[in-house]
PDB file of C-alpha atoms and ligand atoms in Angstrom:
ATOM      1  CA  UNK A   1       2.157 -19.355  64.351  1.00 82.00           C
ATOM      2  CA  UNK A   2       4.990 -17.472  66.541  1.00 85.00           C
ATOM      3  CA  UNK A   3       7.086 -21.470  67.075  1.00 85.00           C
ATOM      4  CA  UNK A   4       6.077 -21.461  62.980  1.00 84.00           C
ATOM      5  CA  UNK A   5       8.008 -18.479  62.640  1.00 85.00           C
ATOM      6  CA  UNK A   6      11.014 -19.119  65.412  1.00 82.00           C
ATOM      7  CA  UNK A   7      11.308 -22.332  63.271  1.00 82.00           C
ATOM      8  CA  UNK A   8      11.858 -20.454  59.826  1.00 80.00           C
ATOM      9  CA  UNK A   9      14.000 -18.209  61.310  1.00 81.00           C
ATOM     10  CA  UNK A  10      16.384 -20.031  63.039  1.00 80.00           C
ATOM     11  CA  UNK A  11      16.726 -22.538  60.041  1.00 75.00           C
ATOM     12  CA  UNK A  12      16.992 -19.371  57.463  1.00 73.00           C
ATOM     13  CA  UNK A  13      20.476 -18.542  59.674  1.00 72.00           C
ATOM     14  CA  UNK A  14      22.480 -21.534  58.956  1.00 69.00           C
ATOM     15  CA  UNK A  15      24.742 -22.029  56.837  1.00 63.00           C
ATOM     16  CA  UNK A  16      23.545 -22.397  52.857  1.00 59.00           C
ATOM     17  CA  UNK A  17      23.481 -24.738  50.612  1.00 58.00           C
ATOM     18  CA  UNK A  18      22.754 -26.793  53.768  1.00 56.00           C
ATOM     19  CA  UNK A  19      22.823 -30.112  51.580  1.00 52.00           C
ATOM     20  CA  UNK A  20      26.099 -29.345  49.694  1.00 52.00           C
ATOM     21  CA  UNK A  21      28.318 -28.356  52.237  1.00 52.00           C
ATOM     22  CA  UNK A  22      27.375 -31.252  54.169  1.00 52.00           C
ATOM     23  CA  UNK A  23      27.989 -33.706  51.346  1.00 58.00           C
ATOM     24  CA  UNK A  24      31.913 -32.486  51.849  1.00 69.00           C
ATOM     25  CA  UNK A  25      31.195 -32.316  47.246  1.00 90.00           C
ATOM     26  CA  UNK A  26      31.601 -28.672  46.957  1.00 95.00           C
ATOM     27  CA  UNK A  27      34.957 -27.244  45.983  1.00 96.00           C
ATOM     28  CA  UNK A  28      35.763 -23.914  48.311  1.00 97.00           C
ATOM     29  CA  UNK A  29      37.304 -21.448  45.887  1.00 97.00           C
ATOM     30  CA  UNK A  30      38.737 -18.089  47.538  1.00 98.00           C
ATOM     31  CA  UNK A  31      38.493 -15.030  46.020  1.00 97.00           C
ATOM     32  CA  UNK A  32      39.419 -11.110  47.032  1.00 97.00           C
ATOM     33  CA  UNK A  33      38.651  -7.750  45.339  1.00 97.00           C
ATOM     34  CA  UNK A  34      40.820  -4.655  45.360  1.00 97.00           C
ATOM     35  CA  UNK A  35      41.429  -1.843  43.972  1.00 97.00           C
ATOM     36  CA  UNK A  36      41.429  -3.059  40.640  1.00 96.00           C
ATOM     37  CA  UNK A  37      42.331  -6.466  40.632  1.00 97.00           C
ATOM     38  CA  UNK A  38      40.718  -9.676  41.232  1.00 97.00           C
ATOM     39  CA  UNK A  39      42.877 -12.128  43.229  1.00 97.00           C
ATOM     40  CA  UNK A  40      41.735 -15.946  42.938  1.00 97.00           C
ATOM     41  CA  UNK A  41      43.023 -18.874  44.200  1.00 96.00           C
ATOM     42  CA  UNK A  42      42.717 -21.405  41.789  1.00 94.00           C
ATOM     43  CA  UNK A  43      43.045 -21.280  37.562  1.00 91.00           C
ATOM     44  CA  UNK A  44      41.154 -24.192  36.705  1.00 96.00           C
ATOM     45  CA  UNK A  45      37.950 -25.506  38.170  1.00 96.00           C
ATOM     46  CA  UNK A  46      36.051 -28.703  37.351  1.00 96.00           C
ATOM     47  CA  UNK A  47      32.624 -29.038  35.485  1.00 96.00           C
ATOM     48  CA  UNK A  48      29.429 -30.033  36.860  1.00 95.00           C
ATOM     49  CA  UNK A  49      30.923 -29.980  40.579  1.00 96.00           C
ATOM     50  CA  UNK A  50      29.607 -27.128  42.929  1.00 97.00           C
ATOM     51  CA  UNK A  51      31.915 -24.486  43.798  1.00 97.00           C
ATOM     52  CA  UNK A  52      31.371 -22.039  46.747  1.00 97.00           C
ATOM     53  CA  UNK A  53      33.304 -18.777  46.031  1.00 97.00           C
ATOM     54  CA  UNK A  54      34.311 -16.959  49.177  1.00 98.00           C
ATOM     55  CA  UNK A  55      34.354 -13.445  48.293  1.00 97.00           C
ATOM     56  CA  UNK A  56      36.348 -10.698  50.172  1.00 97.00           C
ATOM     57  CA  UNK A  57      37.493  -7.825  49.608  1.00 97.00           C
ATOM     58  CA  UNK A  58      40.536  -5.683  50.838  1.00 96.00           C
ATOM     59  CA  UNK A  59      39.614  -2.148  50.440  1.00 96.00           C
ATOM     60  CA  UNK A  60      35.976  -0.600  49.016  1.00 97.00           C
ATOM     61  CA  UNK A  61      32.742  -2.700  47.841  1.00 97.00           C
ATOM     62  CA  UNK A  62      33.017  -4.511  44.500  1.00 98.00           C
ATOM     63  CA  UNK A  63      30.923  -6.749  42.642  1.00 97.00           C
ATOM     64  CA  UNK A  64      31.737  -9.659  41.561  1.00 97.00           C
ATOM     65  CA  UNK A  65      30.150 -10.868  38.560  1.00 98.00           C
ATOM     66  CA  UNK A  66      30.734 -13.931  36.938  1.00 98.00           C
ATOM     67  CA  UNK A  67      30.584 -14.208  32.896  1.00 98.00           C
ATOM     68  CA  UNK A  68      30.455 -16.879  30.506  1.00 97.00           C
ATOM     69  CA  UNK A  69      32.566 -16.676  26.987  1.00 95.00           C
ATOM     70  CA  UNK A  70      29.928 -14.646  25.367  1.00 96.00           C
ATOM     71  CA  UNK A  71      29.527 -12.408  28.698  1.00 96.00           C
ATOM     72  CA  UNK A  72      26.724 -13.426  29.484  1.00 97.00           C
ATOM     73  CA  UNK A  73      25.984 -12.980  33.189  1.00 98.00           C
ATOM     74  CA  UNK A  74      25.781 -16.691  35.692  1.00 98.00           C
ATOM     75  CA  UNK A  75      25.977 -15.673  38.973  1.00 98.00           C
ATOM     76  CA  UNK A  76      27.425 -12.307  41.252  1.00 97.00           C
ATOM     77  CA  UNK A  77      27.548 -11.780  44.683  1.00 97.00           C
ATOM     78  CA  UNK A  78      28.831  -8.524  46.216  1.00 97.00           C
ATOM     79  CA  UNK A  79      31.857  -8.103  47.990  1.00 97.00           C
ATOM     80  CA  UNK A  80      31.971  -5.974  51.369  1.00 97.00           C
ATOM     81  CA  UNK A  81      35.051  -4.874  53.653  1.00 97.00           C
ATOM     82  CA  UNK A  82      35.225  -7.036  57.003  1.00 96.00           C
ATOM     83  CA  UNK A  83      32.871  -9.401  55.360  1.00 97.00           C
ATOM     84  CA  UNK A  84      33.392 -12.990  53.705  1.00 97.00           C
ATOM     85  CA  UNK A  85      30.261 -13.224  51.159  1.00 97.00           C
ATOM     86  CA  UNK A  86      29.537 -16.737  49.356  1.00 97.00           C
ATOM     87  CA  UNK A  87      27.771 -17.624  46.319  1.00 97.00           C
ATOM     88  CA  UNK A  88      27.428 -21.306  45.208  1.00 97.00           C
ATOM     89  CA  UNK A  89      27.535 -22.227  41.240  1.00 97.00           C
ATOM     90  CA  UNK A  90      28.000 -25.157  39.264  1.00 97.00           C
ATOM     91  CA  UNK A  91      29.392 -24.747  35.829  1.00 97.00           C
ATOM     92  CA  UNK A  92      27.595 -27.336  33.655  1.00 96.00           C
ATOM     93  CA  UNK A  93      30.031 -26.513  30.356  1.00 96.00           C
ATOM     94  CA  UNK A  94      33.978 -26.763  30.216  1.00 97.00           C
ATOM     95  CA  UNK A  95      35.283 -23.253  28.630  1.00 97.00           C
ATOM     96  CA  UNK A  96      36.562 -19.577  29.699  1.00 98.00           C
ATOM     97  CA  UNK A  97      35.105 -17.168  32.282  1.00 98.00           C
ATOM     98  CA  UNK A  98      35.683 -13.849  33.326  1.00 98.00           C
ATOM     99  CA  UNK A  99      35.156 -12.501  36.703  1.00 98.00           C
ATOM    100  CA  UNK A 100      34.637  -8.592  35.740  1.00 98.00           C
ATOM    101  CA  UNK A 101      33.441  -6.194  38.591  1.00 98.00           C
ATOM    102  CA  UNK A 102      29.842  -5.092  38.360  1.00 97.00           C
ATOM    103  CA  UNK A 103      30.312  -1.982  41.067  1.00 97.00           C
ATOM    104  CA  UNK A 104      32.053   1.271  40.285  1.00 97.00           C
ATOM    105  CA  UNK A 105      34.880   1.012  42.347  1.00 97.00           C
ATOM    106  CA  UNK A 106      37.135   4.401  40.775  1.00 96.00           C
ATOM    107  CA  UNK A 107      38.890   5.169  37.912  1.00 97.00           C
ATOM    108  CA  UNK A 108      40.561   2.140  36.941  1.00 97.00           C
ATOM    109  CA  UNK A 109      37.121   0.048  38.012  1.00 97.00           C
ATOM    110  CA  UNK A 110      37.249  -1.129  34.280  1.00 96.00           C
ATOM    111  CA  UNK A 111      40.278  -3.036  34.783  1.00 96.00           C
ATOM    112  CA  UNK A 112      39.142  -5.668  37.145  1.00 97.00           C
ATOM    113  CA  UNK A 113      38.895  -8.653  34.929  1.00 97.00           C
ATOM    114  CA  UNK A 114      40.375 -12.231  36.056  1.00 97.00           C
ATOM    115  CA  UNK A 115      39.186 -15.058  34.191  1.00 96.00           C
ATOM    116  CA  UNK A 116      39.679 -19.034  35.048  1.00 97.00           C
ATOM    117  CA  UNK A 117      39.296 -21.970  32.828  1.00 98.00           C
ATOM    118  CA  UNK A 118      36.429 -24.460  33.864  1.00 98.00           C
ATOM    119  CA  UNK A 119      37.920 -28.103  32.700  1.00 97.00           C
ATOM    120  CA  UNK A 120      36.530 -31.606  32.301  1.00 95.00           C
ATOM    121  CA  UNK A 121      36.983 -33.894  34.554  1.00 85.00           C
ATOM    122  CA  UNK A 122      37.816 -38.011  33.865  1.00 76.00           C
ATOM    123  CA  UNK A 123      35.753 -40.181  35.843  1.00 67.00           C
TER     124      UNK A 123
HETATM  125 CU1   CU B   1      34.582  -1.899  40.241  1.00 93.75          CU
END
């Protein structure tokens, strides 16, 4: 039961999506929090392809949540100083999204809204 556990454990600490990132099929997308602005490194991002967002931020904790057209909630992950946190998500329609901030961050915590266009891609 203990190797059962050492086993678990020591595969739990790598790297995840384990399958994606070694496929090389996952786009890396960079993005930092601040006091109040979102900073991200692309505009446009393709459908259907998985996307790992790297997720820093350069002063307090923010969350970053990420909203369809009809804000509706997909996916957040929180950002934390001296740390690069990663969600993975795969847009399945083409359209508008805001990244809005989900922790109160100060006064102006109400103006840190980005958004990015997810496009289609030819084949
Ligand atoms: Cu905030």
């Amino acid at each position: 039961m203990t190797i059962l556990g050492v086993i678990v454990s020591i595969g739990s600490l790598r790297s995840w999506p384990h399958a994606l990132a070694s496929t090389g099929n996952v786009m890396e997308v960079n993005v930092s929090g601040g006091q109040w602005w979102w900073d991200i490194d692309t505009t446009e991002i393709p459908v259907r392809k998985p996307v790992n967002f790297n997720m820093t931020t350069e002063d307090v904790t923010h969350g970053m949540g990420i909203y369809d057209s009809d804000l509706t909630l997909l996916t957040q992950v929180q950002a934390i100083p001296g740390y690069t946190t990663q969600i993975t998500y795969t847009f399945e329609e083409p359209g508008s999204y805001q990244i809005l901030c989900m922790e109160f961050c100060g006064v102006a915590h109400h103006d840190m809204v980005n958004e990015f266009e997810v496009v289609a891609v030819e084949e």
